[in-house]
Short mmCIF file of C-alpha atoms and ligand atoms in Angstrom, two decimals:
data_model
loop_
_atom_site.label_atom_id
_atom_site.label_comp_id
_atom_site.label_asym_id
_atom_site.label_seq_id
_atom_site.Cartn_x
_atom_site.Cartn_y
_atom_site.Cartn_z
CA MET A 25 188.24 -6.95 -75.41
CA ARG A 26 188.82 -3.57 -73.82
CA LEU A 27 192.20 -2.07 -73.18
CA VAL A 28 192.67 0.10 -70.13
CA THR A 29 195.89 2.07 -69.88
CA LEU A 30 196.79 3.46 -66.49
CA ALA A 31 199.14 6.42 -66.21
CA GLU A 32 201.46 4.88 -63.62
CA GLU A 33 202.15 1.59 -61.90
CA ASP A 34 200.65 3.00 -58.69
CA ASP A 35 197.71 4.76 -60.36
CA PHE A 36 195.01 3.81 -57.90
CA THR A 37 192.73 6.68 -58.91
CA GLY A 38 192.97 5.74 -62.58
CA TRP A 39 192.21 2.11 -61.79
CA ARG A 40 189.30 3.07 -59.53
CA ASP A 41 187.71 5.35 -62.15
CA ALA A 42 188.15 2.78 -64.91
CA VAL A 43 186.88 -0.13 -62.87
CA ARG A 44 183.85 1.85 -61.74
CA ALA A 45 182.94 2.55 -65.37
CA LEU A 46 183.53 -1.09 -66.29
CA VAL A 47 181.36 -2.43 -63.47
CA ILE A 48 178.56 0.03 -64.23
CA ALA A 49 178.74 -0.98 -67.89
CA GLY A 50 178.66 -4.66 -66.90
CA VAL A 51 181.98 -5.47 -68.56
CA ALA A 52 183.29 -8.81 -67.27
CA PRO A 53 186.86 -8.86 -65.90
CA ASP A 54 187.98 -11.38 -68.53
CA GLN A 55 187.01 -8.86 -71.20
CA VAL A 56 189.59 -6.35 -70.03
CA THR A 57 193.31 -6.00 -70.58
CA TRP A 58 195.12 -3.69 -68.19
CA GLN A 59 198.38 -1.98 -69.01
CA VAL A 60 200.48 0.90 -67.77
CA GLY A 61 201.67 3.50 -70.25
CA GLU A 62 201.56 7.05 -71.39
CA THR A 63 198.35 7.19 -73.39
CA ALA A 64 195.13 6.99 -71.48
CA SER A 65 192.68 4.61 -73.12
CA ASP A 66 189.15 5.46 -74.12
CA LEU A 67 187.24 2.63 -72.52
CA PHE A 68 184.11 2.98 -74.57
CA GLY A 69 185.37 4.19 -77.92
CA ASP A 70 183.46 7.46 -78.07
CA GLY A 71 184.00 8.24 -74.40
CA SER A 72 180.58 7.18 -73.15
CA PRO A 73 179.28 3.84 -71.92
CA PRO A 74 177.29 1.81 -74.44
CA ALA A 75 173.58 2.52 -74.79
CA GLY A 76 171.50 0.84 -72.15
CA THR A 77 174.31 0.88 -69.61
CA PRO A 78 173.00 1.68 -66.15
CA VAL A 79 174.40 5.04 -65.14
CA GLY A 80 175.15 5.84 -61.54
CA ALA A 81 177.13 4.85 -58.54
CA PHE A 82 177.47 1.61 -56.68
CA SER A 83 178.73 1.20 -53.19
CA VAL A 84 181.91 -0.59 -52.27
CA PRO A 85 182.87 -1.63 -48.73
CA ARG A 86 185.47 0.64 -47.18
CA ALA A 87 187.60 -2.42 -46.45
CA PHE A 88 187.83 -3.17 -50.16
CA ILE A 89 189.08 0.33 -50.92
CA ASP A 90 191.74 -0.01 -48.22
CA LEU A 91 192.75 -3.40 -49.55
CA ALA A 92 192.85 -2.24 -53.17
CA ARG A 93 194.84 0.90 -52.33
CA ASN A 94 197.66 -1.28 -51.02
CA ALA A 95 197.35 -4.22 -53.42
CA ILE A 96 197.55 -1.88 -56.45
CA LEU A 97 201.11 -1.04 -55.41
CA HIS A 98 202.26 -4.65 -55.80
CA HIS A 99 204.56 -5.45 -58.73
CA ASP A 100 202.37 -8.33 -59.93
CA PRO A 101 201.00 -7.28 -63.36
CA GLU A 102 197.84 -9.30 -62.68
CA ARG A 103 196.83 -7.13 -59.73
CA PHE A 104 194.51 -4.81 -61.67
CA ALA A 105 192.51 -7.69 -63.14
CA LEU A 106 192.49 -9.59 -59.85
CA LEU A 107 191.02 -6.64 -57.98
CA HIS A 108 188.47 -6.14 -60.76
CA ARG A 109 187.39 -9.79 -60.31
CA LEU A 110 187.16 -9.34 -56.56
CA LEU A 111 185.10 -6.19 -56.93
CA THR A 112 182.71 -7.91 -59.32
CA ARG A 113 182.17 -10.76 -56.87
CA LEU A 114 181.55 -8.30 -54.03
CA GLY A 115 178.41 -7.22 -55.91
CA ASP A 116 176.84 -10.62 -55.12
CA ARG A 117 178.56 -11.20 -51.79
CA PRO A 118 179.08 -7.93 -49.92
CA ARG A 119 180.71 -9.79 -47.00
CA LEU A 120 183.11 -11.71 -49.22
CA LEU A 121 186.16 -10.03 -47.67
CA ASP A 122 185.39 -11.70 -44.33
CA ASP A 123 185.82 -15.09 -45.98
CA GLN A 124 189.51 -15.70 -45.43
CA ALA A 125 189.21 -19.12 -47.07
CA ASP A 126 188.28 -17.61 -50.41
CA PRO A 127 191.32 -17.93 -52.73
CA LEU A 128 190.77 -14.57 -54.40
CA VAL A 129 190.44 -12.77 -51.06
CA ARG A 130 193.56 -14.53 -49.80
CA THR A 131 195.57 -13.57 -52.86
CA ALA A 132 194.50 -9.94 -52.65
CA GLU A 133 195.28 -9.86 -48.92
CA ALA A 134 198.70 -11.40 -49.59
CA LEU A 135 199.47 -8.70 -52.17
CA ALA A 136 198.41 -5.95 -49.78
CA LYS A 137 200.43 -7.48 -46.96
CA ALA A 138 203.59 -7.69 -49.08
CA VAL A 139 203.13 -4.04 -49.97
CA ARG A 140 202.65 -3.02 -46.34
CA ARG A 141 205.86 -4.82 -45.43
CA ASP A 142 207.73 -3.09 -48.21
CA ILE A 143 206.40 0.30 -47.08
CA HIS A 144 207.54 -0.50 -43.58
CA LYS A 145 210.98 -1.60 -44.78
CA MET A 146 211.52 1.57 -46.74
CA ARG A 147 210.65 3.58 -43.64
CA ALA A 148 213.02 1.57 -41.52
CA PHE A 149 215.96 1.11 -43.87
CA VAL A 150 216.37 4.23 -45.98
CA ARG A 151 219.71 5.80 -45.04
CA PHE A 152 220.67 9.31 -46.08
CA ARG A 153 224.17 10.43 -46.90
CA GLU A 154 225.12 14.06 -46.77
CA MET A 155 226.06 15.92 -49.96
CA ALA A 156 226.32 19.57 -50.81
CA ASP A 157 224.59 21.32 -53.70
CA ASP A 158 224.24 25.01 -54.57
CA ALA A 159 221.78 25.59 -51.78
CA GLY A 160 223.80 23.80 -49.12
CA ALA A 161 223.46 20.39 -47.53
CA ARG A 162 221.30 17.82 -49.24
CA TYR A 163 220.73 14.34 -47.89
CA VAL A 164 220.56 11.61 -50.48
CA ALA A 165 219.51 8.00 -50.03
CA TRP A 166 219.36 4.99 -52.28
CA PHE A 167 216.64 2.38 -51.87
CA GLU A 168 215.40 -0.56 -53.93
CA PRO A 169 211.76 -1.25 -53.16
CA GLU A 170 210.15 -4.49 -54.21
CA HIS A 171 206.84 -2.85 -55.06
CA HIS A 172 205.59 0.49 -56.36
CA ILE A 173 205.56 2.12 -52.96
CA VAL A 174 207.76 5.18 -53.35
CA ARG A 175 205.04 7.77 -54.00
CA ALA A 176 202.80 6.26 -51.35
CA ASN A 177 205.65 6.54 -48.85
CA ALA A 178 206.81 10.05 -49.73
CA GLY A 179 204.54 11.72 -47.15
CA PHE A 180 206.15 9.77 -44.34
CA PHE A 181 209.61 11.11 -45.19
CA VAL A 182 208.32 14.64 -45.69
CA GLU A 183 206.81 14.56 -42.24
CA ARG A 184 209.79 12.91 -40.53
CA PHE A 185 212.47 14.97 -42.22
CA ALA A 186 210.62 18.19 -43.00
CA ALA A 187 213.53 20.39 -42.00
CA MET A 188 216.08 18.65 -44.21
CA ARG A 189 216.53 18.90 -47.98
CA TRP A 190 216.62 15.36 -49.21
CA SER A 191 216.32 13.04 -52.21
CA ILE A 192 215.46 9.37 -52.27
CA LEU A 193 216.69 7.63 -55.40
CA THR A 194 215.14 4.35 -56.50
CA PRO A 195 215.31 2.44 -59.79
CA GLY A 196 211.80 3.48 -60.88
CA LEU A 197 211.48 6.98 -59.55
CA SER A 198 213.29 9.59 -57.51
CA ILE A 199 211.64 11.95 -55.05
CA HIS A 200 213.06 15.24 -53.84
CA TRP A 201 212.10 17.47 -50.93
CA ASP A 202 213.40 21.03 -50.87
CA GLY A 203 211.98 21.95 -47.49
CA ALA A 204 208.71 23.21 -48.97
CA MET A 205 207.81 21.17 -52.02
CA LEU A 206 207.99 17.57 -53.04
CA GLY A 207 209.23 16.90 -56.56
CA GLU A 208 209.63 13.81 -58.65
CA GLY A 209 212.25 12.73 -61.14
CA PRO A 210 213.15 9.69 -63.19
CA GLY A 211 214.58 6.51 -61.70
CA ALA A 212 218.24 6.30 -60.83
CA THR A 213 220.97 3.73 -60.35
CA LYS A 214 222.95 3.03 -57.25
CA ARG A 215 225.92 4.77 -58.87
CA ASP A 216 223.95 8.05 -58.81
CA ALA A 217 223.76 7.90 -55.04
CA PRO A 218 226.74 9.09 -53.03
CA ASP A 219 229.08 6.57 -51.50
CA GLY A 220 230.74 6.95 -48.18
CA ASP A 221 229.49 7.14 -44.68
CA PRO A 222 225.88 7.89 -44.05
CA VAL A 223 225.15 10.74 -41.72
CA GLU A 224 226.20 8.75 -38.74
CA ASP A 225 225.20 11.04 -35.96
CA VAL A 226 221.76 11.77 -37.35
CA TRP A 227 221.09 8.11 -37.84
CA ARG A 228 222.51 6.88 -34.61
CA THR A 229 220.29 9.35 -32.79
CA TYR A 230 217.26 8.43 -34.83
CA TYR A 231 218.01 4.75 -34.47
CA ALA A 232 218.51 4.99 -30.73
CA SER A 233 215.17 6.72 -30.37
CA ILE A 234 213.22 3.99 -32.17
CA PHE A 235 215.22 0.98 -31.09
CA ASN A 236 215.58 -0.07 -27.51
CA PRO A 237 218.53 -2.46 -27.19
CA ALA A 238 217.23 -3.65 -23.84
CA ARG A 239 214.32 -5.16 -25.67
CA VAL A 240 215.95 -6.50 -28.79
CA LYS A 241 214.62 -9.75 -30.14
CA VAL A 242 217.37 -11.14 -32.27
CA ALA A 243 215.32 -13.39 -34.51
CA ALA A 244 212.76 -10.68 -35.12
CA MET A 245 215.45 -8.13 -35.73
CA LEU A 246 217.24 -10.27 -38.26
CA LYS A 247 213.97 -11.02 -39.96
CA GLU A 248 213.02 -7.38 -40.12
CA MET A 249 216.45 -6.19 -41.16
CA PRO A 250 217.47 -8.24 -44.18
CA ARG A 251 221.20 -8.46 -44.63
CA LYS A 252 221.05 -6.76 -48.01
CA TYR A 253 220.17 -3.53 -46.17
CA TRP A 254 222.82 -3.82 -43.50
CA LYS A 255 225.62 -2.40 -45.57
CA ASN A 256 223.75 0.88 -45.89
CA MET A 257 223.27 1.38 -42.21
CA PRO A 258 225.56 3.12 -39.76
CA GLU A 259 224.01 1.36 -36.80
CA THR A 260 225.12 -1.96 -38.25
CA THR A 261 228.23 -1.47 -36.17
CA LEU A 262 225.99 -1.69 -33.14
CA VAL A 263 224.35 -4.91 -34.19
CA PRO A 264 226.94 -7.48 -33.03
CA GLN A 265 226.99 -5.82 -29.64
CA LEU A 266 223.20 -5.77 -29.45
CA ILE A 267 223.01 -9.40 -30.43
CA ALA A 268 225.62 -10.44 -27.91
CA SER A 269 223.84 -8.70 -25.06
CA ALA A 270 220.45 -9.98 -26.17
CA GLN A 271 221.75 -13.53 -26.31
CA ALA A 272 223.27 -13.24 -22.87
CA ARG A 273 219.98 -11.91 -21.57
CA GLU A 274 218.05 -14.62 -23.32
CA ALA A 275 220.27 -17.32 -21.81
CA GLY A 276 219.76 -15.80 -18.39
CA MET A 277 216.04 -15.63 -18.94
CA VAL A 278 215.82 -19.24 -20.02
CA GLN A 279 217.82 -20.31 -16.98
CA ALA A 280 215.68 -18.34 -14.66
CA ALA A 281 212.42 -19.38 -16.30
CA ARG A 282 209.99 -21.10 -13.99
CA VAL A 283 209.51 -24.70 -14.96
CA LYS A 284 205.79 -24.88 -15.42
CA ALA A 285 204.34 -28.32 -14.93
CA GLY A 286 205.00 -30.33 -18.03
CA SER A 287 204.76 -27.47 -20.49
CA ASN A 288 207.22 -25.63 -22.69
CA VAL A 289 205.99 -22.14 -21.98
CA GLU A 290 208.60 -20.36 -24.07
CA GLY A 291 207.78 -22.50 -27.09
CA ALA A 292 204.04 -22.10 -26.62
CA TRP A 293 204.42 -18.36 -26.29
CA ALA A 294 206.57 -18.13 -29.45
CA ALA A 295 204.00 -20.18 -31.35
CA LEU A 296 201.22 -17.94 -30.09
CA ARG A 297 203.10 -14.81 -31.12
CA ASP A 298 203.73 -16.25 -34.59
CA GLU A 299 200.07 -17.11 -34.93
CA ALA A 300 199.06 -13.61 -33.87
CA ALA A 301 201.33 -12.18 -36.56
CA ALA A 302 198.85 -13.52 -39.12
CA CYS A 303 195.73 -12.53 -37.17
CA THR A 304 192.71 -11.50 -39.24
CA ARG A 305 190.08 -11.76 -36.50
CA CYS A 306 188.93 -8.21 -37.11
CA PRO A 307 189.44 -5.75 -39.97
CA LEU A 308 192.16 -3.76 -38.20
CA HIS A 309 194.93 -5.96 -39.62
CA ARG A 310 194.26 -4.53 -43.06
CA GLN A 311 195.41 -1.05 -42.17
CA ALA A 312 198.15 -1.74 -39.65
CA THR A 313 201.79 -2.41 -40.51
CA GLN A 314 202.01 -5.47 -38.29
CA THR A 315 200.66 -7.22 -35.22
CA VAL A 316 202.21 -5.79 -32.08
CA PHE A 317 202.30 -8.71 -29.69
CA GLY A 318 203.10 -8.62 -26.00
CA GLU A 319 206.70 -8.85 -24.85
CA GLY A 320 208.65 -9.58 -21.72
CA PRO A 321 209.64 -12.66 -19.75
CA VAL A 322 207.00 -15.38 -19.91
CA ASP A 323 207.45 -16.02 -16.20
CA ALA A 324 206.76 -12.41 -15.24
CA ALA A 325 204.86 -11.91 -11.99
CA MET A 326 203.28 -8.73 -13.34
CA MET A 327 201.60 -8.10 -16.63
CA PHE A 328 200.55 -4.69 -17.95
CA VAL A 329 197.89 -4.29 -20.61
CA GLY A 330 197.47 -1.12 -22.66
CA GLU A 331 194.84 -0.22 -25.22
CA GLN A 332 196.43 -0.72 -28.63
CA PRO A 333 199.72 0.11 -30.34
CA GLY A 334 200.16 3.69 -31.47
CA ASP A 335 201.89 5.05 -34.55
CA GLN A 336 205.42 4.33 -33.34
CA GLU A 337 204.56 0.93 -31.87
CA ASP A 338 202.98 -0.03 -35.19
CA LEU A 339 206.22 0.74 -36.99
CA ALA A 340 208.54 -0.73 -34.37
CA GLY A 341 206.44 -3.85 -33.71
CA GLN A 342 206.79 -3.40 -29.93
CA PRO A 343 204.35 -2.17 -27.30
CA PHE A 344 204.80 1.12 -25.47
CA VAL A 345 207.83 2.55 -27.22
CA GLY A 346 206.25 5.89 -28.26
CA PRO A 347 205.28 8.95 -26.17
CA ALA A 348 202.89 7.03 -23.89
CA GLY A 349 205.60 4.40 -23.48
CA GLN A 350 208.01 7.04 -22.25
CA VAL A 351 205.57 8.20 -19.56
CA PHE A 352 204.97 4.56 -18.69
CA ASP A 353 208.71 3.82 -18.43
CA ARG A 354 209.28 6.82 -16.19
CA ALA A 355 206.38 5.96 -13.91
CA LEU A 356 207.50 2.32 -13.68
CA ALA A 357 210.98 3.42 -12.67
CA GLU A 358 209.59 5.76 -10.01
CA ALA A 359 207.36 2.99 -8.70
CA GLY A 360 210.39 0.69 -8.45
CA VAL A 361 209.17 -1.69 -11.16
CA ASP A 362 211.81 -3.03 -13.54
CA ARG A 363 210.42 -3.09 -17.09
CA ALA A 364 212.77 -5.93 -18.01
CA ARG A 365 210.91 -8.13 -15.49
CA ILE A 366 207.33 -7.42 -16.53
CA TYR A 367 205.24 -8.61 -19.45
CA VAL A 368 203.71 -5.75 -21.45
CA SER A 369 200.91 -6.18 -23.94
CA ASN A 370 197.84 -4.52 -25.40
CA ALA A 371 194.14 -5.33 -25.47
CA VAL A 372 194.10 -4.78 -29.22
CA LYS A 373 197.12 -5.86 -31.22
CA HIS A 374 196.76 -3.74 -34.35
CA PHE A 375 197.01 0.03 -34.65
CA LYS A 376 193.66 1.64 -35.46
CA PHE A 377 193.89 5.07 -36.98
CA GLU A 378 192.32 7.62 -39.26
CA GLN A 379 194.46 8.99 -42.04
CA ARG A 380 194.32 12.79 -41.97
CA GLY A 381 196.50 14.12 -44.70
CA LYS A 382 199.87 12.70 -43.94
CA ARG A 383 199.16 11.91 -40.32
CA ARG A 384 197.80 8.73 -38.81
CA ILE A 385 195.53 9.76 -35.98
CA HIS A 386 194.83 7.23 -33.23
CA ALA A 387 191.22 5.97 -33.27
CA LYS A 388 189.68 4.17 -30.32
CA PRO A 389 188.99 0.48 -30.86
CA ASN A 390 185.31 -0.40 -30.65
CA GLY A 391 183.65 -3.18 -28.64
CA PRO A 392 183.74 -5.87 -31.37
CA GLU A 393 187.41 -5.13 -32.07
CA ILE A 394 188.31 -5.41 -28.39
CA ASP A 395 186.30 -8.61 -28.09
CA ALA A 396 187.85 -10.12 -31.24
CA CYS A 397 191.32 -9.50 -29.82
CA ARG A 398 190.49 -10.78 -26.34
CA TRP A 399 191.38 -14.24 -27.42
CA TRP A 400 195.05 -13.26 -27.58
CA ILE A 401 195.22 -11.55 -24.24
CA GLU A 402 193.48 -14.49 -22.62
CA GLN A 403 196.10 -16.82 -24.09
CA GLU A 404 198.88 -14.54 -22.91
CA VAL A 405 197.45 -14.47 -19.38
CA MET A 406 197.13 -18.26 -19.44
CA LEU A 407 200.76 -18.72 -20.47
CA VAL A 408 202.38 -16.06 -18.34
CA ARG A 409 200.12 -16.64 -15.33
CA PRO A 410 200.98 -13.30 -13.73
CA GLN A 411 200.05 -12.75 -10.13
CA VAL A 412 198.90 -9.24 -10.96
CA THR A 413 197.67 -7.83 -14.24
CA VAL A 414 197.44 -4.06 -14.45
CA ALA A 415 194.87 -2.69 -16.88
CA LEU A 416 195.96 0.68 -18.24
CA GLY A 417 192.72 2.42 -19.10
CA ALA A 418 189.17 1.43 -19.92
CA THR A 419 189.87 -0.61 -23.06
CA ALA A 420 192.32 -2.85 -21.21
CA ALA A 421 189.92 -3.17 -18.28
CA ARG A 422 187.08 -4.18 -20.58
CA SER A 423 189.31 -6.72 -22.26
CA LEU A 424 190.43 -8.26 -18.98
CA LEU A 425 187.10 -8.24 -17.17
CA GLY A 426 184.85 -8.82 -20.19
CA ARG A 427 182.56 -5.92 -19.29
CA THR A 428 182.48 -2.15 -19.57
CA VAL A 429 184.43 -0.59 -16.73
CA THR A 430 184.34 2.90 -15.24
CA ILE A 431 187.90 3.56 -14.17
CA GLY A 432 186.99 5.97 -11.38
CA ARG A 433 184.78 3.36 -9.74
CA GLU A 434 187.11 0.36 -9.92
CA ARG A 435 190.51 1.97 -9.64
CA GLY A 436 192.81 1.31 -6.74
CA ARG A 437 191.70 -2.10 -5.45
CA PRO A 438 192.55 -5.65 -6.43
CA ILE A 439 189.91 -7.50 -8.43
CA ASP A 440 190.02 -11.29 -8.63
CA LEU A 441 190.19 -12.61 -12.18
CA PRO A 442 188.28 -15.79 -13.04
CA ASP A 443 189.88 -19.24 -13.30
CA GLY A 444 192.67 -18.51 -10.85
CA SER A 445 194.28 -16.04 -13.28
CA GLY A 446 195.49 -13.82 -10.47
CA GLN A 447 194.36 -10.33 -9.62
CA ALA A 448 193.64 -7.33 -11.79
CA TRP A 449 194.47 -3.76 -10.84
CA ILE A 450 192.90 -0.95 -12.80
CA THR A 451 194.41 2.44 -13.39
CA VAL A 452 194.48 5.14 -16.04
CA HIS A 453 196.24 4.96 -19.39
CA PRO A 454 199.53 6.93 -19.59
CA SER A 455 198.28 8.85 -22.64
CA TYR A 456 195.50 10.27 -20.44
CA LEU A 457 198.27 11.97 -18.47
CA LEU A 458 199.76 13.35 -21.66
CA ARG A 459 196.44 14.89 -22.65
CA LEU A 460 195.76 16.79 -19.43
CA PRO A 461 196.06 20.50 -20.28
CA ASP A 462 196.61 21.79 -16.76
CA GLU A 463 200.16 21.32 -15.44
CA ALA A 464 199.12 21.04 -11.77
CA ALA A 465 196.47 18.43 -12.60
CA LYS A 466 198.98 16.61 -14.76
CA ALA A 467 201.51 16.41 -11.92
CA ALA A 468 198.86 15.27 -9.42
CA GLU A 469 197.46 12.62 -11.76
CA TYR A 470 200.92 11.40 -12.64
CA ALA A 471 201.77 11.00 -8.94
CA ARG A 472 198.53 9.06 -8.47
CA PHE A 473 199.45 6.83 -11.41
CA VAL A 474 202.85 6.09 -9.88
CA ASP A 475 201.11 5.28 -6.57
CA ASP A 476 198.82 2.88 -8.41
CA LEU A 477 201.76 1.08 -10.01
CA ARG A 478 203.52 0.86 -6.66
CA ALA A 479 200.40 -0.52 -4.96
CA ALA A 480 199.88 -3.08 -7.74
CA ALA A 481 203.53 -4.18 -7.44
CA ALA A 482 203.04 -4.61 -3.68
CA LEU A 483 200.39 -7.28 -4.41
CA VAL A 484 203.08 -9.55 -5.83
CA ALA A 485 203.90 -12.18 -3.23
N1 URA B 13 199.24 3.01 -26.09
C1 URA B 13 198.92 1.74 -25.77
O1 URA B 13 197.87 1.47 -25.20
N2 URA B 13 199.76 0.78 -26.09
C2 URA B 13 200.91 0.98 -26.69
O2 URA B 13 201.62 0.02 -26.97
C3 URA B 13 201.23 2.33 -27.00
C4 URA B 13 200.39 3.33 -26.70
#
């Protein structure tokens, strides 16, 4: 038996180095005991692999690294051994991760998913309270994560709250930002965190910017915002009001819903959305926080399809709520289109990005990813049966028409969709407008975009 001691519960690098040495040395997973502690173990007694051990590297699919990086943060003590077993099996079956029926793959995916949810929750539910120390105001928050996610999440808070001095206290670890450097300290108890009101104004502003009451989904909100976190949150006072207005809207929507021959469209749509939440049709689900499904009334006469959720949509779980969404909202309003009456979705339902330092940089979905996700948009079109579907940009157009589209050539005229699915109208993506460097061109292109939306809306009978 070999004993491997990792420095920390979230020591991915230590695990990776040890497992690489074990695989190269041909040590079977059941010959290894993993533990976390202070003293690093010497895997091979004298520090070198046994004689005859093949020396060198072996390649591991990128998807496995991504999976392992998250799964390692789970609190399950078996995770190190489980990932070692999975890695060993990948040697014989490099495509093993695509086999969602494989119990080991499923378990590892479930660990990674639980970790991603916990990361997301910490981002959404940490609440700072203002204190003063020698250097002035310091914002302190208490949070109890389920998994070992605090270090992995620190970069997010540094980026979001770079200008504040803050501490996040958790039972296992505390992290501190002094405006320039991130420090770490031992775990804390809730008593160490200040009581009293959180920094209401800061949080109400922040909350209002990420949460659009006009689009609240009560069930989803309650699911995403477990009651145990409510007491920490200043915006909790807003919740009853949000729920009341959402319920009134929902009742109105149900009343107004078209009765579609013999089918329960609302129910079918909800089932479809729930199914999409567990989508693993392409590898993008591994990296993203959650599926961002379409939203809006299921009897909408107009549907809008974007490319894929961005950073903010990935966190919020709603389409077009970030910077491109703001341009979109403004243009819709100028075109006389009420966002509450349209159905808004994306060609690809998971955020694709490249991690650069602390930032998640949008990456364009490729053909296979768009095609894998087409199934969802086709179902959405079938349920909603819009008269007009507006494709925002080339990815959406490809998804809707099933072929590569040059926007300049096909923009500005109705295109019949197959199977009586109404008409498509193709225009640019709002983020294209954000990227234009020249102000005059930006204004002209924006006006053309608004014209496109107005012309598409005029197609509705
Ligand atoms: N860009 C998109 O295409 N969709 C979104 O939801 C956000 C940005």
